[in-house]
Amino acid sequence: NYIDTMQVWVCSDQDPALAIQKLATIRSDDSDNVWKEYKFNLSSFAGQNICIAFRYYMNTTVDGLWCNIDNVFIGNRSAIGITPISNEIPNRFDLKQNYPNPFNPVTNIEFDIAKTSHVTLTIFDITGKEITRLVDEQLNPGSYKVDFNAKDLASGTYLYRITAGDFVKTQKMILTK
């Protein structure tokens, strides 16, 4: 009976002790410590900063202490919360006006990436305080759409900014509740 197991936890707060949720307890398939790929649906945390934690339990009387946690990926292999909307490569970078605008509470933001770049798409309040980062990853050329859910925000004017290489553009959007 092989007793090595791994618990996977997620938390949506900066302090994991405040709101931690266990996703699963997983176990290797055999005594050679071969593990499967596991996938968890984190869509309920969309738009939030989250912490992922791992707790490994092992039989130290058998093999001693050794633990590797690698190849951790959060999202899907195309993009996190991003939908590619065209296979055509745009001629230039662009950040389009969100729609609908004004919105309540969900709006779509479309943008074009002309060449492979590290892309950030960030939402700010009117004072310039960062609210959330919708995109923060390397993207291939293409046109993309991302949904922004502002259900926890107050009515008002917000800004969204894309940075992709040297390209930076900011747009305004209005949340009305």
Tab-separated table of N, CA and C in Angstrom:
chain	number	residue	atom	x	y	z
A	1	ASN	N	0.838	-1.188	0.000
A	1	ASN	CA	0.000	0.000	0.000
A	1	ASN	C	0.880	1.249	0.000
A	2	TYR	N	0.833	1.954	-1.093
A	2	TYR	CA	1.664	3.144	-1.255
A	2	TYR	C	0.928	4.335	-0.675
A	3	ILE	N	1.511	5.028	0.294
A	3	ILE	CA	0.754	6.060	1.009
A	3	ILE	C	1.097	7.484	0.599
A	4	ASP	N	2.029	7.679	-0.337
A	4	ASP	CA	2.355	9.042	-0.738
A	4	ASP	C	1.151	9.680	-1.427
A	5	THR	N	0.776	10.850	-0.945
A	5	THR	CA	-0.342	11.590	-1.523
A	5	THR	C	0.006	13.068	-1.577
A	6	MET	N	-0.720	13.788	-2.411
A	6	MET	CA	-0.541	15.227	-2.544
A	6	MET	C	-1.908	15.881	-2.429
A	7	GLN	N	-2.006	16.864	-1.553
A	7	GLN	CA	-3.221	17.660	-1.467
A	7	GLN	C	-3.000	18.934	-2.269
A	8	VAL	N	-4.038	19.374	-2.983
A	8	VAL	CA	-3.985	20.601	-3.773
A	8	VAL	C	-5.020	21.559	-3.188
A	9	TRP	N	-4.564	22.764	-2.853
A	9	TRP	CA	-5.405	23.769	-2.215
A	9	TRP	C	-5.398	25.042	-3.057
A	10	VAL	N	-6.472	25.822	-2.978
A	10	VAL	CA	-6.535	27.114	-3.654
A	10	VAL	C	-7.109	28.140	-2.675
A	11	CYS	N	-6.659	29.373	-2.835
A	11	CYS	CA	-7.112	30.456	-1.975
A	11	CYS	C	-7.208	31.723	-2.809
A	12	SER	N	-8.255	32.511	-2.599
A	12	SER	CA	-8.431	33.727	-3.380
A	12	SER	C	-7.974	34.973	-2.627
A	13	ASP	N	-7.444	34.805	-1.454
A	13	ASP	CA	-6.944	35.938	-0.673
A	13	ASP	C	-5.426	35.909	-0.606
A	14	GLN	N	-4.825	37.030	-0.289
A	14	GLN	CA	-3.370	37.084	-0.160
A	14	GLN	C	-2.892	36.258	1.035
A	15	ASP	N	-3.701	36.142	2.064
A	15	ASP	CA	-3.350	35.332	3.232
A	15	ASP	C	-4.086	34.003	3.121
A	16	PRO	N	-3.384	32.912	2.785
A	16	PRO	CA	-4.049	31.630	2.556
A	16	PRO	C	-4.856	31.114	3.743
A	17	ALA	N	-4.586	31.584	4.948
A	17	ALA	CA	-5.341	31.114	6.101
A	17	ALA	C	-6.770	31.657	6.109
A	18	LEU	N	-7.058	32.686	5.325
A	18	LEU	CA	-8.372	33.324	5.367
A	18	LEU	C	-9.463	32.576	4.604
A	19	ALA	N	-9.177	32.061	3.433
A	19	ALA	CA	-10.235	31.477	2.600
A	19	ALA	C	-9.658	30.341	1.761
A	20	ILE	N	-9.197	29.311	2.412
A	20	ILE	CA	-8.548	28.224	1.685
A	20	ILE	C	-9.560	27.118	1.391
A	21	GLN	N	-9.428	26.523	0.238
A	21	GLN	CA	-10.349	25.479	-0.195
A	21	GLN	C	-9.528	24.326	-0.756
A	22	LYS	N	-9.795	23.115	-0.292
A	22	LYS	CA	-9.090	21.945	-0.811
A	22	LYS	C	-9.738	21.501	-2.111
A	23	LEU	N	-8.918	21.408	-3.167
A	23	LEU	CA	-9.425	20.959	-4.457
A	23	LEU	C	-9.455	19.439	-4.554
A	24	ALA	N	-8.411	18.777	-4.039
A	24	ALA	CA	-8.334	17.322	-4.182
A	24	ALA	C	-7.185	16.756	-3.358
A	25	THR	N	-7.280	15.476	-3.109
A	25	THR	CA	-6.147	14.690	-2.622
A	25	THR	C	-5.856	13.674	-3.712
A	26	ILE	N	-4.637	13.691	-4.214
A	26	ILE	CA	-4.274	12.796	-5.307
A	26	ILE	C	-3.155	11.872	-4.858
A	27	ARG	N	-2.988	10.771	-5.559
A	27	ARG	CA	-2.004	9.776	-5.174
A	27	ARG	C	-1.353	9.228	-6.428
A	28	SER	N	-0.091	8.852	-6.299
A	28	SER	CA	0.589	8.258	-7.453
A	28	SER	C	-0.004	6.885	-7.732
A	29	ASP	N	0.171	6.411	-8.961
A	29	ASP	CA	-0.447	5.160	-9.382
A	29	ASP	C	0.303	3.915	-8.929
A	30	ASP	N	1.587	4.059	-8.613
A	30	ASP	CA	2.364	2.864	-8.299
A	30	ASP	C	3.538	3.203	-7.384
A	31	SER	N	4.281	2.203	-6.996
A	31	SER	CA	5.393	2.406	-6.083
A	31	SER	C	6.598	3.054	-6.755
A	32	ASP	N	6.561	3.235	-8.081
A	32	ASP	CA	7.632	3.950	-8.774
A	32	ASP	C	7.386	5.456	-8.765
A	33	ASN	N	6.336	5.867	-8.069
A	33	ASN	CA	6.003	7.269	-7.906
A	33	ASN	C	5.714	7.953	-9.240
A	34	VAL	N	4.937	7.306	-10.081
A	34	VAL	CA	4.506	7.876	-11.358
A	34	VAL	C	3.168	8.571	-11.125
A	35	TRP	N	3.098	9.846	-11.506
A	35	TRP	CA	1.897	10.642	-11.273
A	35	TRP	C	1.231	10.977	-12.597
A	36	LYS	N	-0.078	11.071	-12.570
A	36	LYS	CA	-0.853	11.484	-13.736
A	36	LYS	C	-0.910	13.002	-13.796
A	37	GLU	N	-1.374	13.511	-14.933
A	37	GLU	CA	-1.684	14.925	-15.053
A	37	GLU	C	-3.086	15.134	-14.487
A	38	TYR	N	-3.226	16.130	-13.633
A	38	TYR	CA	-4.525	16.444	-13.045
A	38	TYR	C	-4.944	17.838	-13.489
A	39	LYS	N	-6.241	17.996	-13.746
A	39	LYS	CA	-6.774	19.288	-14.151
A	39	LYS	C	-7.900	19.667	-13.200
A	40	PHE	N	-7.917	20.948	-12.811
A	40	PHE	CA	-8.954	21.451	-11.920
A	40	PHE	C	-9.580	22.683	-12.550
A	41	ASN	N	-10.880	22.816	-12.414
A	41	ASN	CA	-11.595	23.968	-12.946
A	41	ASN	C	-11.495	25.118	-11.944
A	42	LEU	N	-10.790	26.179	-12.326
A	42	LEU	CA	-10.624	27.348	-11.466
A	42	LEU	C	-11.430	28.542	-11.966
A	43	SER	N	-12.418	28.281	-12.839
A	43	SER	CA	-13.174	29.387	-13.441
A	43	SER	C	-13.926	30.220	-12.402
A	44	SER	N	-14.246	29.644	-11.247
A	44	SER	CA	-14.939	30.425	-10.218
A	44	SER	C	-14.033	31.504	-9.621
A	45	PHE	N	-12.734	31.435	-9.892
A	45	PHE	CA	-11.782	32.431	-9.402
A	45	PHE	C	-11.377	33.425	-10.488
A	46	ALA	N	-12.055	33.408	-11.640
A	46	ALA	CA	-11.682	34.280	-12.765
A	46	ALA	C	-11.632	35.735	-12.320
A	47	GLY	N	-10.568	36.418	-12.729
A	47	GLY	CA	-10.412	37.830	-12.407
A	47	GLY	C	-9.853	38.102	-11.030
A	48	GLN	N	-9.569	37.068	-10.243
A	48	GLN	CA	-9.040	37.236	-8.899
A	48	GLN	C	-7.585	36.800	-8.849
A	49	ASN	N	-6.836	37.353	-7.901
A	49	ASN	CA	-5.514	36.826	-7.598
A	49	ASN	C	-5.711	35.607	-6.714
A	50	ILE	N	-5.065	34.497	-7.067
A	50	ILE	CA	-5.215	33.288	-6.267
A	50	ILE	C	-3.852	32.735	-5.884
A	51	CYS	N	-3.843	31.951	-4.834
A	51	CYS	CA	-2.662	31.206	-4.402
A	51	CYS	C	-2.988	29.727	-4.544
A	52	ILE	N	-2.035	28.971	-5.071
A	52	ILE	CA	-2.175	27.520	-5.164
A	52	ILE	C	-1.166	26.924	-4.195
A	53	ALA	N	-1.605	25.979	-3.386
A	53	ALA	CA	-0.713	25.349	-2.405
A	53	ALA	C	-0.748	23.836	-2.579
A	54	PHE	N	0.370	23.208	-2.274
A	54	PHE	CA	0.495	21.755	-2.350
A	54	PHE	C	0.989	21.244	-1.007
A	55	ARG	N	0.382	20.178	-0.539
A	55	ARG	CA	0.826	19.534	0.694
A	55	ARG	C	1.103	18.076	0.364
A	56	TYR	N	2.364	17.683	0.525
A	56	TYR	CA	2.799	16.341	0.139
A	56	TYR	C	2.989	15.485	1.390
A	57	TYR	N	2.362	14.314	1.389
A	57	TYR	CA	2.522	13.351	2.483
A	57	TYR	C	3.248	12.138	1.941
A	58	MET	N	4.293	11.702	2.651
A	58	MET	CA	5.030	10.544	2.155
A	58	MET	C	5.394	9.585	3.284
A	59	ASN	N	5.654	8.360	2.875
A	59	ASN	CA	6.128	7.333	3.794
A	59	ASN	C	7.646	7.469	3.866
A	60	THR	N	8.146	8.119	4.899
A	60	THR	CA	9.585	8.370	5.001
A	60	THR	C	10.374	7.129	5.411
A	61	THR	N	9.694	6.075	5.798
A	61	THR	CA	10.419	4.853	6.182
A	61	THR	C	10.824	4.039	4.961
A	62	VAL	N	10.272	4.362	3.785
A	62	VAL	CA	10.544	3.573	2.585
A	62	VAL	C	11.688	4.175	1.766
A	63	ASP	N	11.541	5.394	1.308
A	63	ASP	CA	12.495	5.970	0.365
A	63	ASP	C	13.212	7.218	0.856
A	64	GLY	N	12.906	7.711	2.020
A	64	GLY	CA	13.528	8.952	2.459
A	64	GLY	C	12.738	10.152	1.980
A	65	LEU	N	13.325	11.327	2.096
A	65	LEU	CA	12.616	12.561	1.785
A	65	LEU	C	12.988	13.085	0.409
A	66	TRP	N	12.027	13.215	-0.445
A	66	TRP	CA	12.233	13.808	-1.762
A	66	TRP	C	10.883	14.223	-2.314
A	67	CYS	N	10.800	15.437	-2.782
A	67	CYS	CA	9.533	15.910	-3.358
A	67	CYS	C	9.821	16.931	-4.439
A	68	ASN	N	9.310	16.704	-5.639
A	68	ASN	CA	9.381	17.672	-6.732
A	68	ASN	C	7.957	18.044	-7.130
A	69	ILE	N	7.727	19.339	-7.256
A	69	ILE	CA	6.457	19.818	-7.817
A	69	ILE	C	6.851	20.654	-9.024
A	70	ASP	N	6.611	20.108	-10.211
A	70	ASP	CA	7.014	20.827	-11.406
A	70	ASP	C	5.931	20.731	-12.469
A	71	ASN	N	6.120	21.496	-13.514
A	71	ASN	CA	5.166	21.571	-14.615
A	71	ASN	C	3.779	22.005	-14.156
A	72	VAL	N	3.734	22.954	-13.235
A	72	VAL	CA	2.459	23.497	-12.777
A	72	VAL	C	2.043	24.580	-13.761
A	73	PHE	N	0.851	24.457	-14.315
A	73	PHE	CA	0.335	25.437	-15.258
A	73	PHE	C	-1.094	25.759	-14.871
A	74	ILE	N	-1.409	27.029	-14.781
A	74	ILE	CA	-2.765	27.447	-14.455
A	74	ILE	C	-3.348	28.092	-15.695
A	75	GLY	N	-4.412	27.521	-16.226
A	75	GLY	CA	-5.047	28.031	-17.436
A	75	GLY	C	-5.122	26.947	-18.486
A	76	ASN	N	-5.271	27.352	-19.719
A	76	ASN	CA	-5.200	26.395	-20.806
A	76	ASN	C	-4.010	26.773	-21.670
A	77	ARG	N	-3.634	25.937	-22.589
A	77	ARG	CA	-2.396	26.172	-23.338
A	77	ARG	C	-2.510	27.299	-24.355
A	78	SER	N	-3.713	27.785	-24.629
A	78	SER	CA	-3.805	28.900	-25.569
A	78	SER	C	-3.738	30.229	-24.831
A	79	ALA	N	-4.449	30.365	-23.735
A	79	ALA	CA	-4.429	31.597	-22.966
A	79	ALA	C	-5.356	31.448	-21.772
A	80	ILE	N	-5.133	32.255	-20.758
A	80	ILE	CA	-5.956	32.208	-19.562
A	80	ILE	C	-7.122	33.163	-19.729
A	81	GLY	N	-8.337	32.641	-19.839
A	81	GLY	CA	-9.517	33.475	-19.938
A	81	GLY	C	-9.602	34.284	-21.217
A	82	ILE	N	-8.796	33.937	-22.189
A	82	ILE	CA	-8.753	34.684	-23.434
A	82	ILE	C	-9.266	33.795	-24.551
A	83	THR	N	-10.073	34.383	-25.428
A	83	THR	CA	-10.580	33.644	-26.572
A	83	THR	C	-9.965	34.218	-27.840
A	84	PRO	N	-9.199	33.403	-28.589
A	84	PRO	CA	-8.745	33.894	-29.900
A	84	PRO	C	-9.966	34.069	-30.803
A	85	ILE	N	-10.049	35.207	-31.515
A	85	ILE	CA	-11.233	35.448	-32.337
A	85	ILE	C	-10.917	35.473	-33.827
A	86	SER	N	-9.635	35.290	-34.181
A	86	SER	CA	-9.277	35.263	-35.595
A	86	SER	C	-7.933	34.572	-35.769
A	87	ASN	N	-7.787	33.854	-36.896
A	87	ASN	CA	-6.511	33.231	-37.212
A	87	ASN	C	-5.605	34.151	-38.019
A	88	GLU	N	-6.152	35.263	-38.491
A	88	GLU	CA	-5.362	36.203	-39.283
A	88	GLU	C	-4.418	36.987	-38.378
A	89	ILE	N	-3.227	37.255	-38.890
A	89	ILE	CA	-2.248	38.029	-38.131
A	89	ILE	C	-2.491	39.512	-38.403
A	90	PRO	N	-2.781	40.290	-37.356
A	90	PRO	CA	-3.039	41.723	-37.548
A	90	PRO	C	-1.785	42.449	-38.045
A	91	ASN	N	-1.992	43.557	-38.762
A	91	ASN	CA	-0.882	44.374	-39.252
A	91	ASN	C	-0.252	45.215	-38.155
A	92	ARG	N	-1.037	45.493	-37.088
A	92	ARG	CA	-0.537	46.348	-36.016
A	92	ARG	C	-1.179	45.946	-34.692
A	93	PHE	N	-0.570	46.381	-33.605
A	93	PHE	CA	-1.143	46.200	-32.284
A	93	PHE	C	-2.325	47.152	-32.130
A	94	ASP	N	-3.344	46.717	-31.366
A	94	ASP	CA	-4.466	47.610	-31.119
A	94	ASP	C	-5.222	47.144	-29.884
A	95	LEU	N	-5.841	48.097	-29.211
A	95	LEU	CA	-6.757	47.843	-28.104
A	95	LEU	C	-8.053	48.532	-28.476
A	96	LYS	N	-9.114	47.752	-28.608
A	96	LYS	CA	-10.390	48.300	-29.069
A	96	LYS	C	-11.232	48.756	-27.878
A	97	GLN	N	-12.248	49.555	-28.191
A	97	GLN	CA	-13.181	50.000	-27.153
A	97	GLN	C	-13.982	48.803	-26.669
A	98	ASN	N	-14.112	48.697	-25.364
A	98	ASN	CA	-14.894	47.588	-24.806
A	98	ASN	C	-16.353	47.684	-25.254
A	99	TYR	N	-17.036	46.555	-25.224
A	99	TYR	CA	-18.465	46.550	-25.548
A	99	TYR	C	-19.170	45.509	-24.696
A	100	PRO	N	-20.351	45.740	-24.220
A	100	PRO	CA	-21.017	47.042	-24.283
A	100	PRO	C	-20.311	48.062	-23.388
A	101	ASN	N	-20.597	49.320	-23.638
A	101	ASN	CA	-20.065	50.404	-22.832
A	101	ASN	C	-21.046	51.552	-22.902
A	102	PRO	N	-21.673	51.931	-21.818
A	102	PRO	CA	-21.541	51.443	-20.452
A	102	PRO	C	-21.970	49.972	-20.333
A	103	PHE	N	-21.539	49.328	-19.225
A	103	PHE	CA	-21.815	47.911	-19.032
A	103	PHE	C	-22.237	47.634	-17.596
A	104	ASN	N	-22.871	46.464	-17.396
A	104	ASN	CA	-23.282	46.023	-16.071
A	104	ASN	C	-23.532	44.522	-16.083
A	105	PRO	N	-22.796	43.697	-15.419
A	105	PRO	CA	-21.465	43.937	-14.880
A	105	PRO	C	-20.363	43.374	-15.782
A	106	VAL	N	-20.739	42.775	-16.954
A	106	VAL	CA	-19.734	42.127	-17.805
A	106	VAL	C	-19.566	42.896	-19.109
A	107	THR	N	-18.314	43.033	-19.528
A	107	THR	CA	-18.003	43.654	-20.816
A	107	THR	C	-16.911	42.847	-21.514
A	108	ASN	N	-16.806	43.014	-22.819
A	108	ASN	CA	-15.784	42.330	-23.617
A	108	ASN	C	-14.713	43.331	-24.019
A	109	ILE	N	-13.471	42.886	-23.966
A	109	ILE	CA	-12.350	43.714	-24.407
A	109	ILE	C	-11.620	42.941	-25.495
A	110	GLU	N	-11.492	43.556	-26.665
A	110	GLU	CA	-10.790	42.925	-27.783
A	110	GLU	C	-9.482	43.652	-28.035
A	111	PHE	N	-8.471	42.878	-28.459
A	111	PHE	CA	-7.178	43.476	-28.779
A	111	PHE	C	-6.479	42.649	-29.842
A	112	ASP	N	-5.570	43.320	-30.563
A	112	ASP	CA	-4.802	42.689	-31.637
A	112	ASP	C	-3.332	42.663	-31.250
A	113	ILE	N	-2.687	41.539	-31.493
A	113	ILE	CA	-1.261	41.365	-31.250
A	113	ILE	C	-0.600	41.094	-32.604
A	114	ALA	N	0.302	41.983	-33.019
A	114	ALA	CA	0.914	41.877	-34.345
A	114	ALA	C	2.103	40.925	-34.384
A	115	LYS	N	2.807	40.765	-33.250
A	115	LYS	CA	3.923	39.813	-33.195
A	115	LYS	C	3.999	39.247	-31.785
A	116	THR	N	4.578	38.073	-31.650
A	116	THR	CA	4.672	37.412	-30.356
A	116	THR	C	5.274	38.372	-29.333
A	117	SER	N	4.555	38.562	-28.231
A	117	SER	CA	4.947	39.533	-27.203
A	117	SER	C	4.434	39.086	-25.846
A	118	HIS	N	5.096	39.589	-24.801
A	118	HIS	CA	4.523	39.447	-23.469
A	118	HIS	C	3.459	40.535	-23.345
A	119	VAL	N	2.239	40.134	-23.056
A	119	VAL	CA	1.093	41.044	-23.057
A	119	VAL	C	0.535	41.160	-21.650
A	120	THR	N	0.282	42.390	-21.222
A	120	THR	CA	-0.487	42.607	-20.000
A	120	THR	C	-1.703	43.450	-20.356
A	121	LEU	N	-2.826	43.092	-19.770
A	121	LEU	CA	-4.063	43.855	-19.901
A	121	LEU	C	-4.550	44.093	-18.483
A	122	THR	N	-4.505	45.343	-18.060
A	122	THR	CA	-4.741	45.692	-16.670
A	122	THR	C	-5.913	46.650	-16.553
A	123	ILE	N	-6.724	46.458	-15.498
A	123	ILE	CA	-7.855	47.338	-15.200
A	123	ILE	C	-7.449	48.233	-14.025
A	124	PHE	N	-7.757	49.546	-14.149
A	124	PHE	CA	-7.458	50.518	-13.103
A	124	PHE	C	-8.725	51.283	-12.743
A	125	ASP	N	-8.794	51.762	-11.487
A	125	ASP	CA	-9.872	52.696	-11.169
A	125	ASP	C	-9.454	54.077	-11.658
A	126	ILE	N	-10.321	55.062	-11.494
A	126	ILE	CA	-10.076	56.386	-12.058
A	126	ILE	C	-8.891	57.085	-11.389
A	127	THR	N	-8.500	56.645	-10.186
A	127	THR	CA	-7.345	57.238	-9.497
A	127	THR	C	-6.032	56.605	-9.943
A	128	GLY	N	-6.108	55.549	-10.761
A	128	GLY	CA	-4.904	54.872	-11.228
A	128	GLY	C	-4.516	53.650	-10.417
A	129	LYS	N	-5.339	53.304	-9.433
A	129	LYS	CA	-5.065	52.107	-8.621
A	129	LYS	C	-5.398	50.859	-9.445
A	130	GLU	N	-4.464	49.906	-9.478
A	130	GLU	CA	-4.699	48.671	-10.216
A	130	GLU	C	-5.789	47.857	-9.531
A	131	ILE	N	-6.793	47.449	-10.318
A	131	ILE	CA	-7.903	46.639	-9.816
A	131	ILE	C	-7.617	45.156	-10.061
A	132	THR	N	-7.263	44.828	-11.284
A	132	THR	CA	-6.963	43.439	-11.627
A	132	THR	C	-6.154	43.405	-12.911
A	133	ARG	N	-5.466	42.301	-13.098
A	133	ARG	CA	-4.718	42.073	-14.340
A	133	ARG	C	-5.389	40.906	-15.041
A	134	LEU	N	-6.017	41.185	-16.181
A	134	LEU	CA	-6.752	40.156	-16.915
A	134	LEU	C	-5.826	39.261	-17.724
A	135	VAL	N	-4.744	39.823	-18.231
A	135	VAL	CA	-3.790	39.072	-19.053
A	135	VAL	C	-2.391	39.435	-18.576
A	136	ASP	N	-1.541	38.435	-18.464
A	136	ASP	CA	-0.138	38.655	-18.115
A	136	ASP	C	0.645	37.448	-18.607
A	137	GLU	N	0.865	37.379	-19.927
A	137	GLU	CA	1.508	36.210	-20.505
A	137	GLU	C	1.977	36.477	-21.929
A	138	GLN	N	2.767	35.577	-22.429
A	138	GLN	CA	3.250	35.620	-23.806
A	138	GLN	C	2.113	35.196	-24.729
A	139	LEU	N	1.828	36.006	-25.745
A	139	LEU	CA	0.783	35.675	-26.712
A	139	LEU	C	1.354	35.696	-28.122
A	140	ASN	N	0.858	34.789	-28.938
A	140	ASN	CA	1.218	34.744	-30.353
A	140	ASN	C	0.401	35.782	-31.113
A	141	PRO	N	0.827	36.144	-32.322
A	141	PRO	CA	0.054	37.103	-33.114
A	141	PRO	C	-1.388	36.623	-33.320
A	142	GLY	N	-2.311	37.549	-33.246
A	142	GLY	CA	-3.716	37.223	-33.455
A	142	GLY	C	-4.611	38.270	-32.836
A	143	SER	N	-5.902	38.069	-32.980
A	143	SER	CA	-6.915	38.923	-32.368
A	143	SER	C	-7.556	38.141	-31.238
A	144	TYR	N	-7.747	38.814	-30.106
A	144	TYR	CA	-8.221	38.141	-28.902
A	144	TYR	C	-9.364	38.917	-28.272
A	145	LYS	N	-10.155	38.186	-27.471
A	145	LYS	CA	-11.243	38.786	-26.700
A	145	LYS	C	-11.157	38.233	-25.291
A	146	VAL	N	-11.326	39.107	-24.308
A	146	VAL	CA	-11.364	38.683	-22.917
A	146	VAL	C	-12.577	39.343	-22.254
A	147	ASP	N	-13.261	38.595	-21.410
A	147	ASP	CA	-14.405	39.128	-20.671
A	147	ASP	C	-13.927	39.707	-19.352
A	148	PHE	N	-14.517	40.819	-18.956
A	148	PHE	CA	-14.234	41.431	-17.661
A	148	PHE	C	-15.531	41.496	-16.879
A	149	ASN	N	-15.547	40.864	-15.702
A	149	ASN	CA	-16.714	40.849	-14.837
A	149	ASN	C	-16.455	41.791	-13.665
A	150	ALA	N	-17.218	42.864	-13.582
A	150	ALA	CA	-17.036	43.892	-12.551
A	150	ALA	C	-18.101	43.792	-11.467
A	151	LYS	N	-18.595	42.595	-11.202
A	151	LYS	CA	-19.698	42.425	-10.252
A	151	LYS	C	-19.379	42.939	-8.855
A	152	ASP	N	-18.099	42.941	-8.470
A	152	ASP	CA	-17.728	43.379	-7.128
A	152	ASP	C	-17.266	44.832	-7.071
A	153	LEU	N	-17.388	45.559	-8.184
A	153	LEU	CA	-16.926	46.944	-8.231
A	153	LEU	C	-18.105	47.917	-8.183
A	154	ALA	N	-17.818	49.117	-7.737
A	154	ALA	CA	-18.834	50.175	-7.688
A	154	ALA	C	-18.996	50.802	-9.074
A	155	SER	N	-20.141	51.394	-9.300
A	155	SER	CA	-20.369	52.138	-10.541
A	155	SER	C	-19.314	53.219	-10.678
A	156	GLY	N	-18.933	53.499	-11.924
A	156	GLY	CA	-17.963	54.564	-12.150
A	156	GLY	C	-17.172	54.344	-13.419
A	157	THR	N	-16.178	55.197	-13.597
A	157	THR	CA	-15.304	55.129	-14.766
A	157	THR	C	-14.057	54.341	-14.404
A	158	TYR	N	-13.688	53.430	-15.282
A	158	TYR	CA	-12.492	52.611	-15.110
A	158	TYR	C	-11.649	52.716	-16.368
A	159	LEU	N	-10.371	52.434	-16.232
A	159	LEU	CA	-9.438	52.456	-17.346
A	159	LEU	C	-8.902	51.050	-17.563
A	160	TYR	N	-8.615	50.725	-18.812
A	160	TYR	CA	-7.937	49.459	-19.092
A	160	TYR	C	-6.789	49.740	-20.044
A	161	ARG	N	-5.648	49.111	-19.756
A	161	ARG	CA	-4.425	49.392	-20.501
A	161	ARG	C	-3.787	48.100	-20.961
A	162	ILE	N	-3.371	48.100	-22.223
A	162	ILE	CA	-2.626	46.968	-22.760
A	162	ILE	C	-1.175	47.406	-22.946
A	163	THR	N	-0.263	46.497	-22.619
A	163	THR	CA	1.158	46.676	-22.891
A	163	THR	C	1.617	45.422	-23.605
A	164	ALA	N	2.214	45.589	-24.776
A	164	ALA	CA	2.729	44.466	-25.556
A	164	ALA	C	4.018	44.935	-26.215
A	165	GLY	N	5.156	44.543	-25.640
A	165	GLY	CA	6.427	45.064	-26.138
A	165	GLY	C	6.461	46.562	-25.910
A	166	ASP	N	6.695	47.347	-26.971
A	166	ASP	CA	6.730	48.807	-26.880
A	166	ASP	C	5.354	49.443	-27.018
A	167	PHE	N	4.346	48.637	-27.369
A	167	PHE	CA	2.997	49.167	-27.584
A	167	PHE	C	2.268	49.318	-26.254
A	168	VAL	N	1.711	50.504	-26.013
A	168	VAL	CA	0.902	50.776	-24.822
A	168	VAL	C	-0.299	51.598	-25.265
A	169	LYS	N	-1.489	51.191	-24.835
A	169	LYS	CA	-2.694	51.967	-25.157
A	169	LYS	C	-3.679	51.807	-24.001
A	170	THR	N	-4.359	52.904	-23.687
A	170	THR	CA	-5.332	52.911	-22.593
A	170	THR	C	-6.681	53.375	-23.132
A	171	GLN	N	-7.743	52.746	-22.625
A	171	GLN	CA	-9.114	53.121	-22.987
A	171	GLN	C	-9.920	53.311	-21.707
A	172	LYS	N	-11.054	54.024	-21.833
A	172	LYS	CA	-11.975	54.260	-20.729
A	172	LYS	C	-13.203	53.402	-20.880
A	173	MET	N	-13.755	52.938	-19.753
A	173	MET	CA	-15.037	52.228	-19.768
A	173	MET	C	-15.858	52.658	-18.565
A	174	ILE	N	-17.174	52.514	-18.683
A	174	ILE	CA	-18.075	52.998	-17.645
A	174	ILE	C	-18.936	51.842	-17.148
A	175	LEU	N	-18.867	51.618	-15.846
A	175	LEU	CA	-19.693	50.602	-15.180
A	175	LEU	C	-20.892	51.306	-14.555
A	176	THR	N	-22.102	50.869	-14.926
A	176	THR	CA	-23.324	51.424	-14.338
A	176	THR	C	-24.114	50.297	-13.713
A	177	LYS	N	-24.451	50.445	-12.473
A	177	LYS	CA	-25.220	49.411	-11.765
A	177	LYS	C	-26.571	49.952	-11.363
